[in-house]
């Protein structure tokens, strides 16, 4: 009996213009995405802390495409990650609904925690929605950075750099969060 050694699980650390990022995948899809860190080693440590992350570095074609897309996003390009397969085994129904609703947000589109909860069929649960997004294993692909607190406030962000990282990612997408600049600044005098 002949066997093929097509390794379908693994991880990769990639260098982008905004720092080192990491991904891990299973035979079903993406299981982890680490947002930018300053060193390859820091990303590697974060990835390997999670159960199910394989040491293999063989890259299936969809992973090669994802790496190209992540690098393009980091360089400021409008990238749609909605087609990336994601393996969310073990994630409860509430979080799955929240993640599904968040994945429908396109590049540069934002909403609030309360509105996302409503879109996911869980109106009135903005705090729980925030907690679910804080546990998001694949930020960027499930674009939790696009969810804001009520009143247009930035809200929390559990990735390295916290809300500063969230604000930078939104700025890359052309979204400005916070009060408008003073009139003198906006008119250049």
XYZ file of N, CA, C and O in Angstrom, residues 20-93:
296
model
N 7.072 41.076 12.176
C 6.951 39.632 11.969
C 5.563 39.171 12.379
O 5.050 39.573 13.419
N 4.945 38.351 11.547
C 3.625 37.813 11.824
C 3.712 36.295 11.707
O 4.638 35.762 11.088
N 2.754 35.603 12.293
C 2.784 34.150 12.241
C 1.419 33.572 11.971
O 0.395 34.170 12.312
N 1.431 32.402 11.346
C 0.191 31.673 11.104
C 0.425 30.205 11.428
O 1.558 29.711 11.343
N -0.638 29.531 11.807
C -0.604 28.083 12.004
C -1.890 27.524 11.419
O -2.927 28.185 11.456
N -1.803 26.324 10.884
C -2.964 25.741 10.230
C -3.055 24.251 10.535
O -2.069 23.614 10.901
N -4.261 23.736 10.380
C -4.528 22.305 10.508
C -4.949 21.810 9.130
O -4.964 22.591 8.170
N -5.349 20.563 9.067
C -5.833 20.026 7.796
C -7.140 20.689 7.375
O -7.524 20.638 6.219
N -7.836 21.378 8.320
C -9.118 22.013 8.013
C -9.004 23.496 7.680
O -9.902 24.061 7.082
N -7.946 24.159 8.141
C -7.827 25.591 7.877
C -6.932 26.282 8.893
O -6.254 25.646 9.700
N -6.966 27.590 8.853
C -6.147 28.422 9.730
C -6.590 28.244 11.182
O -7.782 28.310 11.475
N -5.634 28.025 12.097
C -5.992 27.886 13.515
C -5.440 29.031 14.360
O -5.951 29.304 15.435
N -4.406 29.720 13.891
C -3.807 30.844 14.628
C -3.263 31.863 13.645
O -2.747 31.507 12.589
N -3.355 33.134 14.044
C -2.677 34.208 13.322
C -2.150 35.165 14.384
O -2.908 35.606 15.243
N -0.867 35.410 14.354
C -0.246 36.337 15.299
C 0.043 37.642 14.581
O 0.719 37.658 13.544
N -0.472 38.716 15.150
C -0.243 40.045 14.582
C 1.195 40.487 14.852
O 1.907 39.848 15.625
N 1.643 41.579 14.231
C 3.067 41.937 14.230
C 3.754 42.019 15.594
O 3.201 42.549 16.556
N 4.941 41.454 15.601
C 5.868 41.534 16.727
C 7.193 42.022 16.142
O 7.402 41.984 14.931
N 8.102 42.425 17.029
C 9.386 42.940 16.552
C 10.354 41.847 16.144
O 11.275 42.089 15.381
N 10.181 40.631 16.682
C 11.150 39.578 16.353
C 10.463 38.295 15.909
O 9.354 37.982 16.350
N 11.158 37.582 15.071
C 10.708 36.269 14.593
C 10.526 35.328 15.791
O 9.565 34.573 15.865
N 11.463 35.397 16.754
C 11.434 34.512 17.917
C 10.188 34.739 18.772
O 9.595 33.791 19.271
N 9.791 36.000 18.936
C 8.600 36.313 19.739
C 7.354 35.692 19.105
O 6.503 35.135 19.798
N 7.258 35.777 17.788
C 6.103 35.202 17.081
C 6.148 33.686 17.203
O 5.129 33.038 17.486
N 7.311 33.106 17.005
C 7.475 31.651 17.101
C 7.038 31.171 18.500
O 6.300 30.191 18.624
N 7.471 31.877 19.545
C 7.089 31.509 20.921
C 5.569 31.579 21.098
O 4.970 30.684 21.682
N 4.959 32.661 20.601
C 3.498 32.804 20.731
C 2.763 31.697 20.007
O 1.794 31.137 20.520
N 3.205 31.366 18.808
C 2.546 30.302 18.045
C 2.658 28.957 18.759
O 1.678 28.229 18.876
N 3.842 28.630 19.233
C 4.087 27.307 19.792
C 3.461 27.121 21.181
O 3.420 26.005 21.673
N 2.971 28.190 21.792
C 2.269 28.078 23.086
C 0.919 27.394 22.936
O 0.341 26.938 23.905
N 0.385 27.375 21.736
C -0.972 26.874 21.527
C -0.975 25.404 21.118
O -0.201 24.988 20.269
N -1.878 24.664 21.730
C -2.046 23.254 21.383
C -2.453 23.152 19.914
O -3.178 23.991 19.412
N -1.985 22.153 19.262
C -2.380 21.913 17.878
C -1.486 22.572 16.851
O -1.633 22.325 15.657
N -0.527 23.391 17.290
C 0.379 24.021 16.333
C 1.497 23.030 16.029
O 2.209 22.581 16.919
N 1.609 22.683 14.773
C 2.574 21.682 14.325
C 3.896 22.339 13.936
O 3.923 23.473 13.482
N 4.970 21.588 14.095
C 6.297 22.105 13.752
C 6.586 22.023 12.255
O 7.580 22.555 11.794
N 5.730 21.364 11.505
C 5.966 21.223 10.067
C 5.987 22.586 9.381
O 5.283 23.494 9.763
N 6.803 22.682 8.347
C 6.841 23.946 7.618
C 6.471 23.768 6.146
O 6.693 24.651 5.346
N 5.908 22.598 5.794
C 5.434 22.393 4.423
C 4.206 23.271 4.212
O 3.321 23.329 5.057
N 4.172 24.010 3.101
C 3.104 24.985 2.880
C 2.110 24.529 1.809
O 2.457 24.478 0.633
N 0.863 24.249 2.204
C -0.163 23.979 1.194
C -0.368 25.243 0.342
O -0.073 26.351 0.798
N -0.909 25.079 -0.851
C -1.027 26.229 -1.760
C -1.886 27.348 -1.169
O -1.586 28.525 -1.348
N -2.960 27.025 -0.424
C -3.792 28.080 0.154
C -3.003 28.879 1.192
O -3.253 30.072 1.366
N -2.042 28.242 1.863
C -1.213 28.947 2.850
C -0.240 29.878 2.134
O -0.024 31.013 2.563
N 0.319 29.420 1.027
C 1.206 30.274 0.223
C 0.437 31.525 -0.211
O 0.932 32.650 -0.080
N -0.793 31.339 -0.685
C -1.638 32.468 -1.091
C -1.941 33.391 0.088
O -1.917 34.614 -0.043
N -2.206 32.804 1.265
C -2.504 33.599 2.457
C -1.297 34.451 2.850
O -1.442 35.625 3.189
N -0.116 33.882 2.794
C 1.109 34.629 3.136
C 1.267 35.828 2.207
O 1.552 36.942 2.651
N 1.048 35.618 0.919
C 1.121 36.718 -0.052
C 0.096 37.794 0.306
O 0.399 38.992 0.308
N -1.117 37.367 0.668
C -2.183 38.309 1.019
C -1.871 39.085 2.296
O -2.123 40.286 2.376
N -1.311 38.409 3.304
C -0.959 39.085 4.563
C 0.118 40.136 4.297
O 0.035 41.262 4.795
N 1.115 39.783 3.491
C 2.180 40.751 3.170
C 1.616 41.943 2.394
O 2.004 43.086 2.629
N 0.665 41.684 1.504
C 0.025 42.764 0.743
C -0.781 43.664 1.680
O -0.715 44.893 1.575
N -1.512 43.066 2.608
C -2.284 43.845 3.582
C -1.337 44.726 4.399
O -1.585 45.916 4.580
N -0.262 44.141 4.891
C 0.707 44.880 5.710
C 1.323 46.041 4.936
O 1.695 47.058 5.523
N 1.379 45.898 3.622
C 1.929 46.957 2.772
C 0.866 48.000 2.408
O 1.136 48.919 1.635
N -0.352 47.838 2.944
C -1.388 48.849 2.737
C -2.399 48.533 1.659
O -3.210 49.377 1.307
N -2.377 47.311 1.125
C -3.329 46.960 0.064
C -4.657 46.486 0.653
O -4.697 45.888 1.728
N -5.732 46.737 -0.078
C -7.070 46.269 0.279
C -7.127 44.774 -0.019
O -7.083 44.366 -1.171
N -7.167 43.966 1.024
C -7.170 42.516 0.857
C -8.432 41.937 1.489
O -8.833 42.338 2.573
N -9.044 40.993 0.795
C -10.242 40.310 1.284
C -9.825 38.930 1.790
O -9.361 38.095 1.019
N -9.978 38.700 3.087
C -9.597 37.418 3.689
C -10.801 36.499 3.891
O -10.681 35.461 4.529
N -11.962 36.864 3.356
C -13.188 36.104 3.636
C -13.166 34.682 3.086
O -13.904 33.823 3.562
N -12.315 34.399 2.118
C -12.259 33.051 1.552
C -11.260 32.128 2.232
O -11.161 30.949 1.875
N -10.527 32.632 3.214
C -9.514 31.813 3.892
C -10.216 30.770 4.757
O -11.054 31.110 5.593
N -9.869 29.481 4.575
C -10.483 28.467 5.440
C -9.988 28.620 6.871
O -8.805 28.836 7.111
N -10.910 28.553 7.824
C -10.574 28.711 9.235
C -11.074 27.479 9.990
O -12.201 27.043 9.789
N -10.220 26.921 10.819
C -10.565 25.768 11.650
C -10.859 26.276 13.050
O -9.951 26.664 13.776
N -12.133 26.302 13.404
C -12.551 26.802 14.715
C -13.100 25.663 15.581
O -14.025 25.858 16.370
N -12.512 24.477 15.456
C -12.927 23.351 16.290
C -12.837 23.734 17.759
O -11.870 24.362 18.192
N -13.851 23.382 18.507
C -13.851 23.645 19.938
C -14.391 25.012 20.325
O -14.501 25.325 21.505
N -14.726 25.846 19.337
C -15.263 27.178 19.634
C -16.786 27.058 19.782
O -17.450 26.402 18.977
N -17.337 27.681 20.837
C -18.764 27.570 21.116
C -19.608 28.317 20.071
O -19.108 29.152 19.328
N -20.901 28.002 20.072
C -21.836 28.546 19.077
C -21.915 30.080 19.118
O -22.014 30.719 18.080
